[in-house]
Coordinates of C-alpha atoms in Angstrom, one line a residue:
X26 CA 28.1 90.7 325.8
X27 CA 31.8 90.6 325.5
X28 CA 33.3 91.7 322.2
X29 CA 35.7 89.3 320.5
X30 CA 39.3 90.0 320.8
X31 CA 41.1 91.0 317.7
X32 CA 44.1 88.8 316.8
X33 CA 47.5 90.3 317.7
X34 CA 46.1 93.1 319.9
X35 CA 47.2 91.8 323.3
X36 CA 50.7 91.0 322.1
X37 CA 51.1 94.4 320.5
X38 CA 49.8 96.2 323.5
X39 CA 52.1 94.3 325.8
X40 CA 55.1 95.3 323.6
X41 CA 53.8 98.8 323.6
X42 CA 53.7 98.9 327.4
X43 CA 57.2 97.6 327.7
X44 CA 58.4 100.0 325.0
X45 CA 56.7 102.9 326.7
X46 CA 58.7 102.3 329.9
X47 CA 62.0 102.1 328.0
X48 CA 61.2 105.3 326.2
X49 CA 60.4 107.1 329.4
X50 CA 63.9 106.3 330.6
X51 CA 65.4 107.3 327.3
X52 CA 63.3 110.5 327.4
X53 CA 64.7 111.4 330.8
X54 CA 68.2 110.7 329.5
X55 CA 67.6 112.8 326.3
X56 CA 66.4 115.8 328.3
X57 CA 68.8 115.6 331.3
X58 CA 71.3 118.1 329.8
X59 CA 68.7 120.7 329.1
X60 CA 67.1 120.3 332.5
X61 CA 70.5 120.7 334.1
X62 CA 71.2 123.8 332.0
X63 CA 67.9 125.3 333.0
X64 CA 68.3 124.5 336.7
X65 CA 71.9 125.8 336.9
X66 CA 71.0 129.0 335.0
X67 CA 68.0 129.7 337.2
X68 CA 69.9 129.1 340.5
X69 CA 73.0 131.1 339.6
X70 CA 70.9 133.9 338.2
X71 CA 69.4 134.4 341.6
X72 CA 72.9 134.0 343.3
X73 CA 74.9 136.1 340.7
X74 CA 77.6 137.3 343.1
X75 CA 78.2 133.8 344.5
X76 CA 78.2 132.5 340.9
X77 CA 80.7 135.1 339.8
X78 CA 83.1 134.3 342.7
X79 CA 82.7 130.5 342.3
X80 CA 83.4 130.6 338.5
X81 CA 86.4 132.9 338.9
X82 CA 87.9 130.8 341.6
X83 CA 87.2 127.3 340.1
X84 CA 87.0 127.6 336.3
X85 CA 88.7 131.0 335.8
X86 CA 91.4 129.1 333.8
X87 CA 88.8 128.3 331.1
X88 CA 88.0 132.0 330.6
X89 CA 90.0 134.6 328.7
X90 CA 91.3 137.0 331.4
X91 CA 90.5 134.5 334.2
X92 CA 87.6 136.6 335.7
X93 CA 83.9 136.0 335.4
X94 CA 81.5 138.9 336.0
X95 CA 78.1 138.7 337.7
X96 CA 76.2 139.1 334.4
X97 CA 78.2 136.5 332.6
X98 CA 78.4 133.8 335.4
X99 CA 74.9 132.2 335.1
X100 CA 75.0 131.4 331.4
X101 CA 78.7 130.4 331.5
X102 CA 78.2 128.0 334.5
X103 CA 75.1 126.6 332.9
X104 CA 77.0 126.0 329.6
X105 CA 79.8 124.3 331.4
X106 CA 77.2 122.0 333.2
X107 CA 75.5 121.1 329.9
X108 CA 78.9 120.2 328.3
X109 CA 79.8 118.0 331.2
X110 CA 76.3 116.4 331.2
X111 CA 76.4 115.6 327.4
X112 CA 79.9 114.1 327.7
X113 CA 78.7 112.0 330.7
X114 CA 75.7 111.0 328.6
X115 CA 77.8 109.6 325.8
X116 CA 80.2 107.9 328.2
X117 CA 77.3 106.2 330.0
X118 CA 75.9 104.9 326.8
X119 CA 79.3 103.6 325.7
X120 CA 80.0 101.9 329.0
X121 CA 76.6 100.2 329.0
X122 CA 77.2 99.1 325.4
X123 CA 74.2 101.1 324.0
X124 CA 74.1 102.8 320.7
X125 CA 75.0 106.4 320.6
X126 CA 72.8 108.1 318.0
X127 CA 74.4 110.1 315.3
X128 CA 72.5 113.2 316.4
X129 CA 73.9 112.8 319.9
X130 CA 77.5 112.9 318.5
X131 CA 76.6 116.0 316.5
X132 CA 75.0 117.6 319.6
X133 CA 78.2 116.7 321.6
X134 CA 80.4 118.3 319.0
X135 CA 78.3 121.5 318.8
X136 CA 77.9 122.0 322.6
X137 CA 81.6 121.4 323.1
X138 CA 82.8 123.8 320.4
X139 CA 80.1 126.5 320.7
X140 CA 79.8 126.1 324.5
X141 CA 83.6 126.3 324.8
X142 CA 83.6 129.5 322.8
X143 CA 80.9 131.0 325.1
X144 CA 83.0 130.2 328.1
X145 CA 86.3 131.4 326.7
X146 CA 85.1 134.6 325.0
X147 CA 82.6 135.6 327.7
X148 CA 80.0 135.6 325.0
X149 CA 76.6 133.9 325.2
X150 CA 75.9 134.3 321.5
X151 CA 77.7 131.1 320.7
X152 CA 75.6 128.9 322.9
X153 CA 72.5 130.7 321.7
X154 CA 73.3 129.7 318.1
X155 CA 73.9 126.0 319.1
X156 CA 70.1 124.9 319.0
X157 CA 69.6 126.6 315.6
X158 CA 72.6 124.9 314.2
X159 CA 71.5 121.5 315.5
X160 CA 67.9 122.0 314.2
X161 CA 69.3 122.8 310.7
X162 CA 71.7 119.9 310.7
X163 CA 68.9 117.5 311.4
X164 CA 66.6 119.2 308.8
X165 CA 69.4 119.1 306.2
X166 CA 70.0 115.4 306.9
X167 CA 66.3 114.6 306.2
X168 CA 66.2 116.8 303.1
X169 CA 69.5 115.6 301.5
X170 CA 68.9 112.0 302.2
X171 CA 65.6 112.2 300.3
X172 CA 66.9 114.6 297.5
X173 CA 70.4 113.2 296.9
X174 CA 70.4 109.6 298.1
X175 CA 66.7 108.8 297.5
X176 CA 66.4 107.5 301.1
X177 CA 63.7 108.6 303.4
X178 CA 65.2 108.7 306.9
X179 CA 61.8 108.6 308.7
X180 CA 60.9 105.5 306.8
X181 CA 64.2 103.9 307.6
X182 CA 63.6 104.5 311.3
X183 CA 60.0 103.4 311.7
X184 CA 59.1 101.8 308.3
X185 CA 59.1 98.3 309.9
X186 CA 56.3 99.3 312.3
X187 CA 54.1 101.2 309.8
X188 CA 52.9 100.5 306.3
X189 CA 52.3 103.8 304.5
X190 CA 52.0 104.9 300.8
X191 CA 55.3 106.3 299.4
X192 CA 53.7 109.7 299.0
X193 CA 52.8 109.9 302.7
X194 CA 56.4 109.0 303.7
X195 CA 57.7 111.7 301.5
X196 CA 55.3 114.3 303.0
X197 CA 56.1 113.2 306.5
X198 CA 59.8 113.6 305.8
X199 CA 59.5 117.1 304.5
X200 CA 57.3 118.0 307.4
X201 CA 60.3 117.3 309.6
X202 CA 62.5 119.4 307.3
X203 CA 60.1 122.3 307.6
X204 CA 59.7 122.0 311.3
X205 CA 63.5 121.9 311.9
X206 CA 64.0 124.9 309.7
X207 CA 61.2 126.9 311.5
X208 CA 62.6 126.0 314.9
X209 CA 66.1 127.1 314.0
X210 CA 64.7 130.5 312.9
X211 CA 62.4 130.8 315.9
X212 CA 65.3 130.1 318.3
X213 CA 67.3 132.9 316.8
X214 CA 64.3 135.3 316.9
X215 CA 63.9 134.7 320.7
X216 CA 67.6 134.8 321.3
X217 CA 68.0 138.3 319.6
X218 CA 64.7 139.8 320.6
X219 CA 64.4 138.9 324.2
X220 CA 66.5 138.6 327.3
X221 CA 68.7 135.6 328.0
X222 CA 66.3 134.6 330.8
X223 CA 63.5 134.5 328.3
X224 CA 65.6 132.6 325.8
X225 CA 66.4 129.9 328.5
X226 CA 62.7 129.6 329.4
X227 CA 61.9 129.2 325.7
X228 CA 64.7 126.7 325.2
X229 CA 63.1 124.3 327.7
X230 CA 59.3 125.0 327.7
X231 CA 58.9 126.4 324.2
X232 CA 61.1 123.9 322.5
X233 CA 59.6 120.9 324.2
X234 CA 56.0 122.2 323.8
X235 CA 56.3 122.8 320.1
X236 CA 58.0 119.4 319.6
X237 CA 55.1 117.7 321.5
X238 CA 52.5 119.6 319.4
X239 CA 54.3 118.6 316.2
X240 CA 54.5 115.0 317.3
X241 CA 50.8 114.9 318.1
X242 CA 50.0 116.5 314.7
X243 CA 52.1 113.9 312.9
X244 CA 50.4 111.0 314.9
X245 CA 47.0 112.3 313.8
X246 CA 48.2 112.5 310.2
X247 CA 49.7 109.1 310.2
X248 CA 46.5 107.6 311.8
X249 CA 44.6 108.6 308.7
X250 CA 46.9 106.6 306.3
X251 CA 48.2 103.7 308.4
X252 CA 47.8 100.3 306.8
X253 CA 48.2 97.5 309.4
X254 CA 46.1 94.4 309.4
X255 CA 46.6 94.0 313.2
X256 CA 45.1 97.4 314.0
X257 CA 41.4 97.7 314.5
X258 CA 39.3 100.8 314.9
X259 CA 40.4 104.5 314.9
X260 CA 41.3 104.5 318.5
X261 CA 43.9 101.8 318.1
X262 CA 45.2 103.5 314.9
X263 CA 45.8 106.7 316.9
X264 CA 47.5 104.7 319.7
X265 CA 49.8 102.9 317.3
X266 CA 50.6 106.0 315.3
X267 CA 51.6 108.0 318.4
X268 CA 53.6 105.1 319.7
X269 CA 55.5 104.7 316.5
X270 CA 56.1 108.4 315.8
X271 CA 57.4 108.9 319.4
X272 CA 59.8 105.9 318.9
X273 CA 61.1 107.5 315.7
X274 CA 61.4 110.9 317.3
X275 CA 63.5 109.5 320.2
X276 CA 65.8 107.6 317.9
X277 CA 66.8 110.4 315.7
X278 CA 65.2 113.7 316.5
X279 CA 64.8 113.2 320.1
X280 CA 68.0 115.1 320.8
X281 CA 66.6 118.2 322.3
X282 CA 68.9 121.2 321.4

């Protein structure tokens, strides 16, 4: 016997499918700079002599002294690539008349200033601090908006798609604050306690993995409190919660440092 179809479910799932495809494209765009950084570093690390000669010959004018050593070349070329990729990302969004999220502008400013300092001063410390600064800027924006302006940023992003009690919105907001604070500290711990190669691996796999785990945890938490007449049993609650929290993450916190 076929179970009756709940009102609104098909329409919502159709929108979800279309939104999922759009978010996959945005996810690729969001993570393209970090993927290029990782790929460039790994390639030049295994071809250090070539990387040193290439950097000295083609971008030596960007470096104090004009010469790039074999130990410096991988992170410096990777930094240059991520700066170019982030600038290209913003230009593409502007040319296609799409919105450039505030956090992308912040990320562009940080990677340009701190990445530029890494290249000029032959010092990878600057680019290693960049993820922590970006995490803390995002966490501070969530915290101050709630504390000073009485505005919940997460609710502003996804409040139209979810109905939650005010206390739940506040807890979710401070979960993001705590997560960003933790990630900023963890990045510095890895940067100062391990090799640059390990830090680069953590920057990609550790950062993305922890962000995914946090998103799953928030989806589970939201599913316990969601209040939506069009959502049926727990399975659909979970699906909707994950869908909405991912959308919010991509809009504001999806900028991977």
